[in-house]
Tab-separated table of C-alpha atoms and ligand atoms in Angstrom:
chain	number	residue	atom	x	y	z
A	79	MET	CA	144.989	146.099	51.036
A	80	THR	CA	146.909	145.490	47.802
A	81	MET	CA	144.886	143.238	45.527
A	82	THR	CA	146.250	140.630	43.238
A	83	PRO	CA	146.555	141.849	39.649
A	84	GLY	CA	145.009	138.500	38.661
A	85	PHE	CA	146.804	138.820	35.338
A	86	ARG	CA	145.719	136.182	32.874
A	87	SER	CA	144.261	133.869	35.463
A	88	PRO	CA	141.003	132.115	34.622
A	89	ARG	CA	139.873	133.008	38.139
A	90	LYS	CA	140.381	136.720	38.402
A	91	SER	CA	138.427	136.911	41.600
A	92	ALA	CA	140.431	138.660	44.245
A	93	PRO	CA	137.332	139.458	46.194
A	94	ASN	CA	137.274	142.677	48.123
A	95	PRO	CA	136.344	141.607	51.628
A	96	SER	CA	132.748	142.662	51.999
A	97	LYS	CA	131.964	145.225	54.663
A	98	ASP	CA	129.704	142.690	56.401
A	99	GLU	CA	132.305	139.963	56.643
A	100	PRO	CA	133.894	139.739	60.095
A	101	MET	CA	137.578	140.657	60.234
A	102	PRO	CA	139.908	137.709	60.743
A	103	CYS	CA	141.325	137.362	64.266
A	104	CYS	CA	144.961	136.651	65.133
A	105	HIS	CA	145.612	132.917	65.570
A	106	ILE	CA	147.884	133.751	68.498
A	107	CYS	CA	146.260	136.565	70.481
A	108	ASN	CA	142.786	136.837	68.939
A	109	THR	CA	143.111	140.530	68.001
A	110	PRO	CA	141.205	141.436	64.788
A	111	PHE	CA	143.519	142.330	61.881
A	112	GLU	CA	143.333	143.276	58.206
A	113	ALA	CA	144.979	141.686	55.175
A	114	PHE	CA	147.692	143.768	53.496
A	115	LEU	CA	147.957	141.543	50.423
A	116	SER	CA	145.711	139.082	48.605
A	117	PHE	CA	146.781	136.631	45.920
A	118	GLY	CA	143.191	135.836	45.015
A	119	GLN	CA	141.716	132.361	44.673
A	120	THR	CA	144.493	129.808	45.112
A	121	PRO	CA	144.536	125.982	45.158
A	122	ILE	CA	146.202	123.570	47.608
A	123	SER	CA	149.895	124.050	46.818
A	124	ASN	CA	150.923	120.396	46.996
A	125	HIS	CA	147.826	119.056	45.260
A	126	PHE	CA	149.194	117.856	41.932
A	127	LEU	CA	146.192	116.682	39.956
A	128	LEU	CA	145.231	113.897	37.632
A	129	PRO	CA	143.323	115.274	34.621
A	130	GLN	CA	140.059	113.751	35.925
A	131	ASP	CA	140.392	115.701	39.229
A	132	VAL	CA	140.484	119.139	37.623
A	133	ALA	CA	136.757	119.790	37.831
A	134	ASP	CA	136.679	119.282	41.620
A	135	GLU	CA	139.731	121.349	42.450
A	136	TYR	CA	139.496	123.236	45.740
A	137	PHE	CA	140.325	126.961	45.978
A	138	PHE	CA	140.512	129.438	48.847
A	139	GLU	CA	141.531	133.078	49.113
A	140	LEU	CA	145.233	133.333	49.859
A	141	ALA	CA	145.678	136.586	51.771
A	142	VAL	CA	148.121	137.762	54.463
A	143	GLY	CA	147.839	140.277	57.262
A	144	PHE	CA	149.744	141.632	60.255
A	145	CYS	CA	148.485	141.495	63.834
A	146	PRO	CA	148.931	144.949	65.361
A	147	ALA	CA	149.010	143.504	68.889
A	148	CYS	CA	151.551	140.666	68.703
A	149	SER	CA	153.196	141.472	65.302
A	150	MET	CA	152.447	138.027	63.827
A	151	VAL	CA	152.191	138.002	60.028
A	152	GLN	CA	149.690	135.318	59.051
A	153	LEU	CA	147.161	134.048	56.554
A	154	THR	CA	143.632	135.307	57.001
A	155	GLU	CA	142.265	131.898	56.056
A	156	GLN	CA	143.821	128.430	55.818
A	157	PRO	CA	142.337	125.260	54.316
A	158	ASP	CA	141.562	122.404	56.759
A	159	ARG	CA	144.705	120.509	57.686
A	160	GLU	CA	143.366	117.201	56.325
A	161	ARG	CA	143.229	118.768	52.853
A	162	MET	CA	146.969	119.409	53.015
A	163	PHE	CA	148.530	116.610	55.101
A	164	HIS	CA	147.437	113.085	54.252
A	165	GLU	CA	148.513	109.717	52.867
A	166	ASN	CA	149.358	111.258	49.477
A	167	TYR	CA	151.456	114.166	50.737
A	168	ALA	CA	153.735	115.114	47.860
A	169	TYR	CA	156.769	116.542	49.661
A	170	PHE	CA	159.548	114.073	50.484
A	171	SER	CA	162.277	116.003	52.318
A	172	SER	CA	165.143	113.741	51.267
A	173	ILE	CA	164.705	114.624	47.581
A	174	SER	CA	167.273	117.395	48.085
A	175	VAL	CA	170.894	116.470	48.747
A	176	ARG	CA	171.531	119.925	50.193
A	177	MET	CA	168.694	119.501	52.705
A	178	ALA	CA	169.958	116.035	53.671
A	179	GLN	CA	173.329	117.601	54.530
A	180	HIS	CA	171.636	120.453	56.346
A	181	PHE	CA	169.666	118.109	58.599
A	182	GLU	CA	172.691	115.923	59.311
A	183	ALA	CA	174.470	119.045	60.589
A	184	PHE	CA	171.335	120.147	62.494
A	185	ALA	CA	171.157	116.748	64.250
A	186	ALA	CA	174.862	116.902	65.124
A	187	SER	CA	174.520	120.394	66.603
A	188	VAL	CA	171.558	119.340	68.764
A	189	ARG	CA	173.520	116.383	70.132
A	190	GLN	CA	176.575	118.450	70.858
A	191	ARG	CA	174.958	121.521	72.347
A	192	TRP	CA	171.716	120.544	74.025
A	193	LEU	CA	171.567	116.865	75.053
A	194	ASP	CA	173.177	117.155	78.469
A	195	ARG	CA	171.206	114.491	80.414
A	196	PRO	CA	171.848	110.744	80.313
A	197	ASP	CA	169.674	108.723	77.896
A	198	PRO	CA	168.000	111.794	76.363
A	199	LEU	CA	164.739	111.794	74.399
A	200	VAL	CA	164.366	113.791	71.162
A	201	VAL	CA	160.922	114.397	69.639
A	202	GLU	CA	160.455	115.866	66.190
A	203	LEU	CA	157.287	117.391	64.700
A	204	GLY	CA	156.910	116.925	60.951
A	205	SER	CA	159.650	114.282	60.796
A	206	ASN	CA	158.578	113.523	57.206
A	207	ASP	CA	160.733	110.786	55.633
A	208	GLY	CA	163.163	110.725	58.574
A	209	ILE	CA	165.652	113.158	57.050
A	210	MET	CA	166.767	114.419	60.496
A	211	LEU	CA	165.801	111.745	63.038
A	212	ARG	CA	167.600	108.954	61.202
A	213	HIS	CA	170.823	110.472	62.536
A	214	PHE	CA	169.571	109.849	66.080
A	215	ALA	CA	168.062	106.450	65.214
A	216	LYS	CA	171.253	105.048	63.706
A	217	ASP	CA	173.133	105.601	66.977
A	218	GLY	CA	170.371	104.094	69.090
A	219	LEU	CA	169.316	107.404	70.700
A	220	ARG	CA	165.781	107.605	72.070
A	221	HIS	CA	163.625	109.516	69.618
A	222	LEU	CA	160.099	109.870	68.265
A	223	GLY	CA	158.883	111.406	65.031
A	224	VAL	CA	155.372	112.892	64.894
A	225	GLU	CA	154.204	112.894	61.295
A	226	PRO	CA	150.538	113.015	60.199
A	227	SER	CA	151.125	112.320	56.493
A	228	ALA	CA	151.064	108.503	56.347
A	229	ASN	CA	153.135	108.013	53.204
A	230	VAL	CA	156.115	110.076	54.354
A	231	ALA	CA	155.785	108.685	57.914
A	232	GLU	CA	156.147	105.188	56.438
A	233	ALA	CA	159.224	106.297	54.473
A	234	GLY	CA	160.673	107.493	57.803
A	235	ARG	CA	160.004	104.133	59.446
A	236	ARG	CA	161.889	102.438	56.641
A	237	GLN	CA	164.859	104.604	57.658
A	238	GLY	CA	164.611	103.135	61.179
A	239	VAL	CA	162.834	106.183	62.613
A	240	ASP	CA	160.255	105.477	65.305
A	241	THR	CA	157.256	107.462	64.001
A	242	VAL	CA	153.720	108.110	65.235
A	243	CYS	CA	151.335	109.085	62.468
A	244	ALA	CA	149.438	111.978	64.079
A	245	PHE	CA	149.148	115.759	64.336
A	246	PHE	CA	151.100	117.145	67.294
A	247	ASP	CA	149.027	118.976	69.911
A	248	ALA	CA	148.702	119.179	73.700
A	249	ASP	CA	146.858	115.834	73.986
A	250	LEU	CA	149.427	113.975	71.956
A	251	ALA	CA	152.220	115.586	74.016
A	252	GLU	CA	150.589	114.205	77.152
A	253	LYS	CA	150.483	110.697	75.667
A	254	ILE	CA	154.108	110.859	74.549
A	255	LYS	CA	155.177	111.947	78.014
A	256	ALA	CA	153.211	109.134	79.670
A	257	GLU	CA	154.869	106.595	77.408
A	258	LYS	CA	158.412	107.928	77.044
A	259	GLY	CA	158.968	110.513	79.786
A	260	GLN	CA	160.166	114.089	79.422
A	261	ALA	CA	161.823	115.279	76.242
A	262	ASP	CA	165.235	116.924	76.223
A	263	ALA	CA	164.818	118.480	72.810
A	264	ILE	CA	161.746	119.020	70.658
A	265	LEU	CA	162.681	119.730	67.064
A	266	ALA	CA	160.585	121.104	64.217
A	267	ALA	CA	161.747	122.187	60.767
A	268	ASN	CA	159.354	123.816	58.329
A	269	VAL	CA	156.348	122.763	60.341
A	270	MET	CA	155.688	125.255	63.167
A	271	CYS	CA	154.674	127.801	60.555
A	272	HIS	CA	152.170	125.224	59.245
A	273	ILE	CA	150.193	124.863	62.480
A	274	PRO	CA	147.529	127.466	63.311
A	275	TYR	CA	146.674	126.067	66.775
A	276	GLN	CA	149.946	127.133	68.394
A	277	ASP	CA	148.332	127.523	71.804
A	278	SER	CA	147.798	123.768	71.969
A	279	VAL	CA	151.194	123.001	70.421
A	280	ILE	CA	153.129	125.191	72.865
A	281	ALA	CA	151.067	123.953	75.826
A	282	GLY	CA	152.127	120.497	74.595
A	283	PHE	CA	155.785	121.543	74.621
A	284	ASP	CA	155.357	122.818	78.151
A	285	ARG	CA	153.968	119.458	79.311
A	286	LEU	CA	156.490	117.329	77.464
A	287	LEU	CA	159.742	119.228	78.001
A	288	ALA	CA	162.197	118.476	80.800
A	289	PRO	CA	162.798	121.542	83.046
A	290	ARG	CA	165.890	122.564	81.064
A	291	GLY	CA	164.691	121.059	77.793
A	292	VAL	CA	164.666	123.089	74.584
A	293	VAL	CA	162.422	123.528	71.557
A	294	ILE	CA	164.452	124.145	68.402
A	295	PHE	CA	162.585	125.064	65.263
A	296	GLU	CA	163.304	126.727	61.957
A	297	ASP	CA	161.059	128.261	59.336
A	298	PRO	CA	161.231	130.834	56.532
A	299	TYR	CA	162.239	134.153	58.067
A	300	LEU	CA	159.988	137.170	57.601
A	301	GLY	CA	163.011	139.481	57.314
A	302	ASP	CA	164.277	137.542	54.289
A	303	ILE	CA	160.813	137.425	52.715
A	304	VAL	CA	160.494	141.200	52.973
A	305	GLU	CA	164.064	141.955	51.892
A	306	ARG	CA	164.007	139.563	48.914
A	307	THR	CA	160.338	140.036	47.950
A	308	SER	CA	160.114	136.229	48.066
A	309	PHE	CA	156.335	136.314	47.964
A	310	ASP	CA	156.016	132.674	46.927
A	311	GLN	CA	156.957	131.690	50.487
A	312	ILE	CA	153.332	132.629	51.083
A	313	TYR	CA	151.130	129.599	50.411
A	314	ASP	CA	148.431	127.524	52.059
A	315	GLU	CA	150.663	125.431	54.330
A	316	HIS	CA	152.484	128.465	55.729
A	317	VAL	CA	149.950	130.061	58.032
A	318	PHE	CA	152.641	132.088	59.890
A	319	TYR	CA	155.616	134.187	58.698
A	320	PHE	CA	157.727	134.352	61.836
A	321	SER	CA	160.034	137.046	63.137
A	322	LEU	CA	161.931	137.139	66.428
A	323	SER	CA	159.382	139.643	67.629
A	324	SER	CA	156.309	137.497	66.900
A	325	VAL	CA	157.954	134.249	68.045
A	326	SER	CA	159.010	135.850	71.350
A	327	ALA	CA	155.461	137.083	71.949
A	328	MET	CA	153.983	133.685	71.080
A	329	PHE	CA	156.175	131.775	73.554
A	330	ALA	CA	156.029	134.442	76.274
A	331	ARG	CA	152.344	133.562	76.623
A	332	HIS	CA	153.520	130.172	77.943
A	333	GLY	CA	156.393	131.398	80.159
A	334	MET	CA	159.082	130.574	77.599
A	335	GLU	CA	161.712	132.697	75.881
A	336	VAL	CA	163.954	132.658	72.826
A	337	VAL	CA	167.510	131.785	73.923
A	338	ASP	CA	169.098	131.719	70.484
A	339	ALA	CA	168.238	132.749	66.927
A	340	GLU	CA	170.540	131.579	64.117
A	341	PRO	CA	169.998	132.438	60.449
A	342	GLN	CA	170.011	129.454	58.067
A	343	ASP	CA	170.886	129.604	54.409
A	344	VAL	CA	168.262	127.104	53.223
A	345	HIS	CA	164.806	127.443	51.670
A	346	GLY	CA	165.534	131.010	50.694
A	347	GLY	CA	166.467	132.209	54.184
A	348	GLU	CA	165.264	130.736	57.448
A	349	MET	CA	165.708	131.422	61.136
A	350	ARG	CA	166.394	128.703	63.710
A	351	TYR	CA	164.908	129.661	67.072
A	352	THR	CA	165.874	127.888	70.287
A	353	ILE	CA	163.345	128.241	73.087
A	354	ALA	CA	163.570	127.357	76.776
A	355	ARG	CA	161.579	128.007	79.899
A	356	LYS	CA	162.225	131.526	81.149
A	357	ASP	CA	165.599	131.744	82.934
A	358	ALA	CA	166.323	128.017	82.418
A	359	ARG	CA	169.103	128.679	79.877
A	360	PRO	CA	171.377	131.651	79.162
A	361	VAL	CA	170.233	133.898	76.300
A	362	HIS	CA	172.786	134.123	73.483
A	363	PRO	CA	173.814	137.677	72.453
A	364	ARG	CA	172.619	136.879	68.897
A	365	VAL	CA	169.046	137.374	70.136
A	366	ALA	CA	169.553	141.044	71.017
A	367	GLU	CA	171.438	141.569	67.750
A	368	LEU	CA	168.536	140.176	65.750
A	369	ALA	CA	166.061	142.341	67.681
A	370	ARG	CA	168.080	145.388	66.575
A	371	ARG	CA	168.097	144.202	62.962
A	372	GLU	CA	164.327	143.722	63.049
A	373	ALA	CA	163.783	147.187	64.457
A	374	ALA	CA	165.856	148.616	61.585
A	375	LEU	CA	163.873	146.561	59.060
A	376	GLY	CA	160.556	147.648	60.586
A	377	LEU	CA	159.243	144.104	60.972
A	378	ALA	CA	156.681	145.165	63.536
A	379	GLU	CA	155.404	148.158	61.538
A	380	PRO	CA	152.421	148.071	59.163
A	381	ALA	CA	154.100	150.463	56.677
A	382	THR	CA	156.713	147.795	55.949
A	383	PHE	CA	154.027	145.412	54.715
A	384	ALA	CA	152.287	148.025	52.588
A	385	ARG	CA	155.642	148.563	50.860
A	386	PHE	CA	156.175	144.807	50.549
A	387	ALA	CA	152.753	144.388	48.901
A	388	GLY	CA	153.684	147.010	46.302
A	389	ASN	CA	156.959	145.213	45.579
A	390	VAL	CA	155.102	141.918	45.150
A	391	ALA	CA	152.704	143.365	42.582
A	392	ARG	CA	155.640	144.860	40.666
A	393	SER	CA	157.591	141.611	40.724
A	394	GLY	CA	154.572	139.611	39.503
A	395	MET	CA	154.004	142.010	36.612
A	396	GLU	CA	157.652	141.895	35.579
A	397	LEU	CA	157.615	138.118	35.552
A	398	VAL	CA	154.522	137.948	33.368
A	399	ALA	CA	156.023	140.551	31.019
A	400	ALA	CA	159.246	138.526	30.742
A	401	LEU	CA	157.316	135.331	29.931
A	402	ALA	CA	155.114	137.077	27.387
A	403	ASP	CA	158.216	138.498	25.748
A	404	LEU	CA	159.857	135.064	25.523
A	405	LYS	CA	156.683	133.692	23.997
A	406	ARG	CA	156.660	136.457	21.367
A	407	GLN	CA	160.231	135.503	20.515
A	408	GLY	CA	159.124	131.891	20.063
A	409	LYS	CA	161.331	130.606	22.900
A	410	ARG	CA	160.605	127.334	24.682
A	411	VAL	CA	160.197	127.873	28.427
A	412	VAL	CA	160.119	124.986	30.910
A	413	GLY	CA	159.676	125.246	34.688
A	414	TYR	CA	162.338	123.740	36.963
A	415	GLY	CA	161.004	122.192	40.209
A	416	ALA	CA	157.278	121.779	40.901
A	417	THR	CA	157.678	123.372	44.311
A	418	SER	CA	154.864	124.112	46.717
A	419	LYS	CA	155.783	127.781	46.322
A	420	SER	CA	155.216	127.697	42.586
A	421	ALA	CA	151.456	127.386	43.192
A	422	THR	CA	151.446	130.978	44.458
A	423	VAL	CA	153.466	132.372	41.534
A	424	THR	CA	151.639	130.500	38.794
A	425	ASN	CA	148.160	131.239	40.145
A	426	TYR	CA	148.846	134.846	41.110
A	427	CYS	CA	150.418	135.605	37.740
A	428	GLY	CA	148.172	133.320	35.671
A	429	ILE	CA	151.078	131.262	34.338
A	430	GLY	CA	149.687	128.215	32.538
A	431	PRO	CA	150.817	125.763	29.847
A	432	ASP	CA	150.617	128.513	27.206
A	433	LEU	CA	153.629	130.209	28.825
A	434	VAL	CA	155.422	127.266	30.434
A	435	GLU	CA	155.429	124.028	28.435
A	436	PHE	CA	155.922	121.713	31.415
A	437	ILE	CA	157.585	121.626	34.827
A	438	SER	CA	160.493	119.272	35.333
A	439	ASP	CA	160.499	117.591	38.737
A	440	THR	CA	162.383	114.661	40.240
A	441	THR	CA	159.586	113.588	42.620
A	442	PRO	CA	157.899	110.478	41.162
A	443	THR	CA	154.537	111.224	42.839
A	444	LYS	CA	154.290	114.632	41.108
A	445	GLN	CA	155.201	113.364	37.644
A	446	GLY	CA	152.410	112.730	35.127
A	447	ARG	CA	150.185	115.152	37.063
A	448	LEU	CA	149.146	118.767	36.568
A	449	SER	CA	150.310	121.689	38.655
A	450	PRO	CA	147.616	123.004	41.018
A	451	GLY	CA	145.336	125.699	39.641
A	452	THR	CA	146.984	126.505	36.324
A	453	HIS	CA	147.485	122.880	35.226
A	454	ILE	CA	150.970	122.846	33.772
A	455	PRO	CA	152.042	119.222	33.158
A	456	VAL	CA	154.729	117.942	35.552
A	457	ARG	CA	157.232	115.665	33.839
A	458	PRO	CA	160.315	113.723	34.901
A	459	TYR	CA	163.707	115.357	34.798
A	460	THR	CA	164.765	113.097	31.919
A	461	GLU	CA	162.479	115.139	29.625
A	462	PHE	CA	164.331	118.295	30.599
A	463	SER	CA	167.778	116.804	30.096
A	464	ALA	CA	166.845	115.032	26.836
A	465	GLY	CA	165.436	118.191	25.209
A	466	PRO	CA	166.641	121.256	27.099
A	467	PRO	CA	164.468	124.355	26.571
A	468	ASP	CA	165.718	127.830	25.642
A	469	VAL	CA	164.823	129.103	29.100
A	470	ALA	CA	164.255	127.360	32.427
A	471	LEU	CA	161.983	129.196	34.863
A	472	LEU	CA	163.555	128.460	38.237
A	473	PHE	CA	160.610	127.727	40.517
A	474	ALA	CA	162.951	125.847	42.891
A	475	TRP	CA	165.041	128.999	43.476
A	476	ASN	CA	165.407	127.957	47.104
A	477	HIS	CA	167.555	125.043	45.859
A	478	GLY	CA	169.286	127.354	43.346
A	479	ALA	CA	172.901	126.729	44.355
A	480	GLU	CA	172.480	122.940	44.165
A	481	ILE	CA	170.666	123.166	40.831
A	482	MET	CA	173.061	125.626	39.150
A	483	ALA	CA	175.978	123.422	40.173
A	484	LYS	CA	174.520	120.354	38.501
A	485	GLU	CA	173.081	122.108	35.427
A	486	GLN	CA	176.275	123.529	34.002
A	487	ALA	CA	175.771	121.613	30.750
A	488	PHE	CA	172.414	123.385	30.287
A	489	ARG	CA	174.159	126.773	30.472
A	490	GLN	CA	177.033	125.655	28.274
A	491	GLY	CA	174.505	124.500	25.680
A	492	GLY	CA	173.077	128.036	25.526
A	493	GLY	CA	170.228	127.575	28.033
A	494	LYS	CA	169.190	130.543	30.204
A	495	TRP	CA	167.604	130.792	33.644
A	496	LEU	CA	164.623	133.000	34.342
A	497	VAL	CA	164.530	133.843	38.049
A	498	TYR	CA	162.157	136.087	40.030
A	499	VAL	CA	163.690	136.182	43.531
A	500	PRO	CA	165.097	138.580	44.623
A	501	LYS	CA	164.223	140.199	41.285
A	502	VAL	CA	163.051	139.183	37.849
A	503	GLU	CA	166.016	138.572	35.557
A	504	ILE	CA	167.316	136.263	32.868
A	505	LEU	CA	170.692	134.769	33.732
B	60	SAH	N1	160.707	118.626	58.563
B	60	SAH	C1	160.716	118.304	57.141
B	60	SAH	C2	159.312	118.293	56.540
B	60	SAH	C3	158.674	119.642	56.373
B	60	SAH	S1	157.120	119.545	55.524
B	60	SAH	C4	161.605	119.253	56.392
B	60	SAH	O1	161.944	120.315	56.899
B	60	SAH	O2	161.938	118.944	55.254
B	60	SAH	C5	155.989	119.700	56.881
B	60	SAH	C6	155.676	118.367	57.499
B	60	SAH	O3	154.946	118.620	58.704
B	60	SAH	C7	154.815	117.488	56.627
B	60	SAH	O4	155.433	116.228	56.502
B	60	SAH	C8	153.476	117.434	57.379
B	60	SAH	O5	152.798	116.209	57.220
B	60	SAH	C9	153.905	117.679	58.825
B	60	SAH	N2	152.878	118.255	59.720
B	60	SAH	C10	151.859	119.082	59.408
B	60	SAH	N3	151.137	119.396	60.515
B	60	SAH	C11	151.716	118.771	61.551
B	60	SAH	C12	151.426	118.696	62.963
B	60	SAH	N4	150.414	119.332	63.531
B	60	SAH	N5	152.245	117.945	63.741
B	60	SAH	C13	153.318	117.292	63.199
B	60	SAH	N6	153.636	117.319	61.884
B	60	SAH	C14	152.839	118.054	61.071
B	61	TMP	P1	160.273	122.633	47.742
B	61	TMP	O1	160.660	123.979	47.232
B	61	TMP	O2	158.857	122.636	48.169
B	61	TMP	O3	161.350	122.214	48.675
B	61	TMP	O4	160.265	121.569	46.539
B	61	TMP	C1	161.346	121.341	45.723
B	61	TMP	C2	160.851	120.593	44.502
B	61	TMP	O5	161.843	120.715	43.465
B	61	TMP	C3	160.645	119.106	44.719
B	61	TMP	O6	159.426	118.694	44.132
B	61	TMP	C4	161.809	118.444	43.994
B	61	TMP	C5	162.166	119.442	42.936
B	61	TMP	N1	163.574	119.434	42.594
B	61	TMP	C6	163.947	119.036	41.316
B	61	TMP	O7	163.115	118.690	40.490
B	61	TMP	N2	165.284	119.021	41.017
B	61	TMP	C7	166.242	119.393	41.917
B	61	TMP	O8	167.428	119.373	41.589
B	61	TMP	C8	165.831	119.824	43.231
B	61	TMP	C9	166.848	120.236	44.247
B	61	TMP	C10	164.480	119.831	43.524
B	62	ZN	ZN1	148.239	138.689	67.537
């Protein structure tokens, strides 16, 4: 296993798993597997702290491995869900204009392509602030959002989205079916990869779905993570890093198959999988094409992940070297976007307030707090625009196009971007 360099982190511990510790077992098929990469002790990625909370901060070992039996790439350990999803959940989906457009188009495509019964029912897992379901709600379509984080669930209700504040699982699916009948489409964006108990979730889909109903979900795509060395996609909430191969195996256990797989150019490269009961829907030729691409990429081969781990270590070292160099030159560096991902980069590389003065972020609930683990102050965007730094470290690289478009004045004023995906460079 490649260990974290630990860099300048106050917690250098990237513990070698002791020989006596049991190996982790695959969340999907229960086969024991080994980690290929550890980032060391890492905090909850969305836990932006008040100064008085620093002493009690929670850490766990962030490490990823590959199941040799079902090819699922996954965390070896994940914090309890209640530590991550609660009434103070920091991520409000609608903060990004680009994502709002993306989900409007997603909703339109579902309506056009998959809702072929009268008076259909659409259920969404992780409906957050209603960014997608509001497009069904506004036209009076039957829908239900399932969202365990109370604050964002309430924001969704204010958008007219019927929302139950709960974690989706097989029991909840049963209750929804009893109350509302079978679902025509079950949607999930950036949430399936958050849920370790997929057996219960997929059993729930099986109970809730109409015979020709579909599950449509999208998450960061393993192929993009490997190709772009986007290692900061790996953080506490993301327990799985899906590929067509692992997703097919996971649903096959419940008599379902992937009928379409469409790449999405959001969040640094995602895949949208459409799933139906076996033989209920025709399989789009894109599925076989993607299987060929994955074979070429080696996404079901351990050697691929050993190589990836080496690339991650190199990328982390280059980033730290670039920041140290800027510091030597006396440049002011400010982070742009206090993303969940940035917890992995800052903690892995030991990037604290000595290297990055503050992180600019537009989310009110993150402002005035400290970034998890390395405690960089998070400040409102107005502080960035009022006193632009020499260099902005683009933590929100997944929103890069949107940000570059609106920050032209920063560039024209001589400001530079430091990026680290797909490689470390100053632009
Ligand atoms: N779909 C939105 C939100 C993604 S963030 C988007 O793509 O922008 C993930 C969301 O899933 C959070 O709001 C979290 O509270 C929710 N979530 C986590 N576990 C869940 C579960 N078991 N069932 C339903 N939602 C869950
Ligand atoms: P995410 O990567 O987890 O989606 O989080 C994106 C974060 O970046 C979120 O906290 C909002 C912030 N952000 C900005 O501060 N400015 C921006 O222009 C964009 C698009 C996001
Ligand atoms: Zn497995």
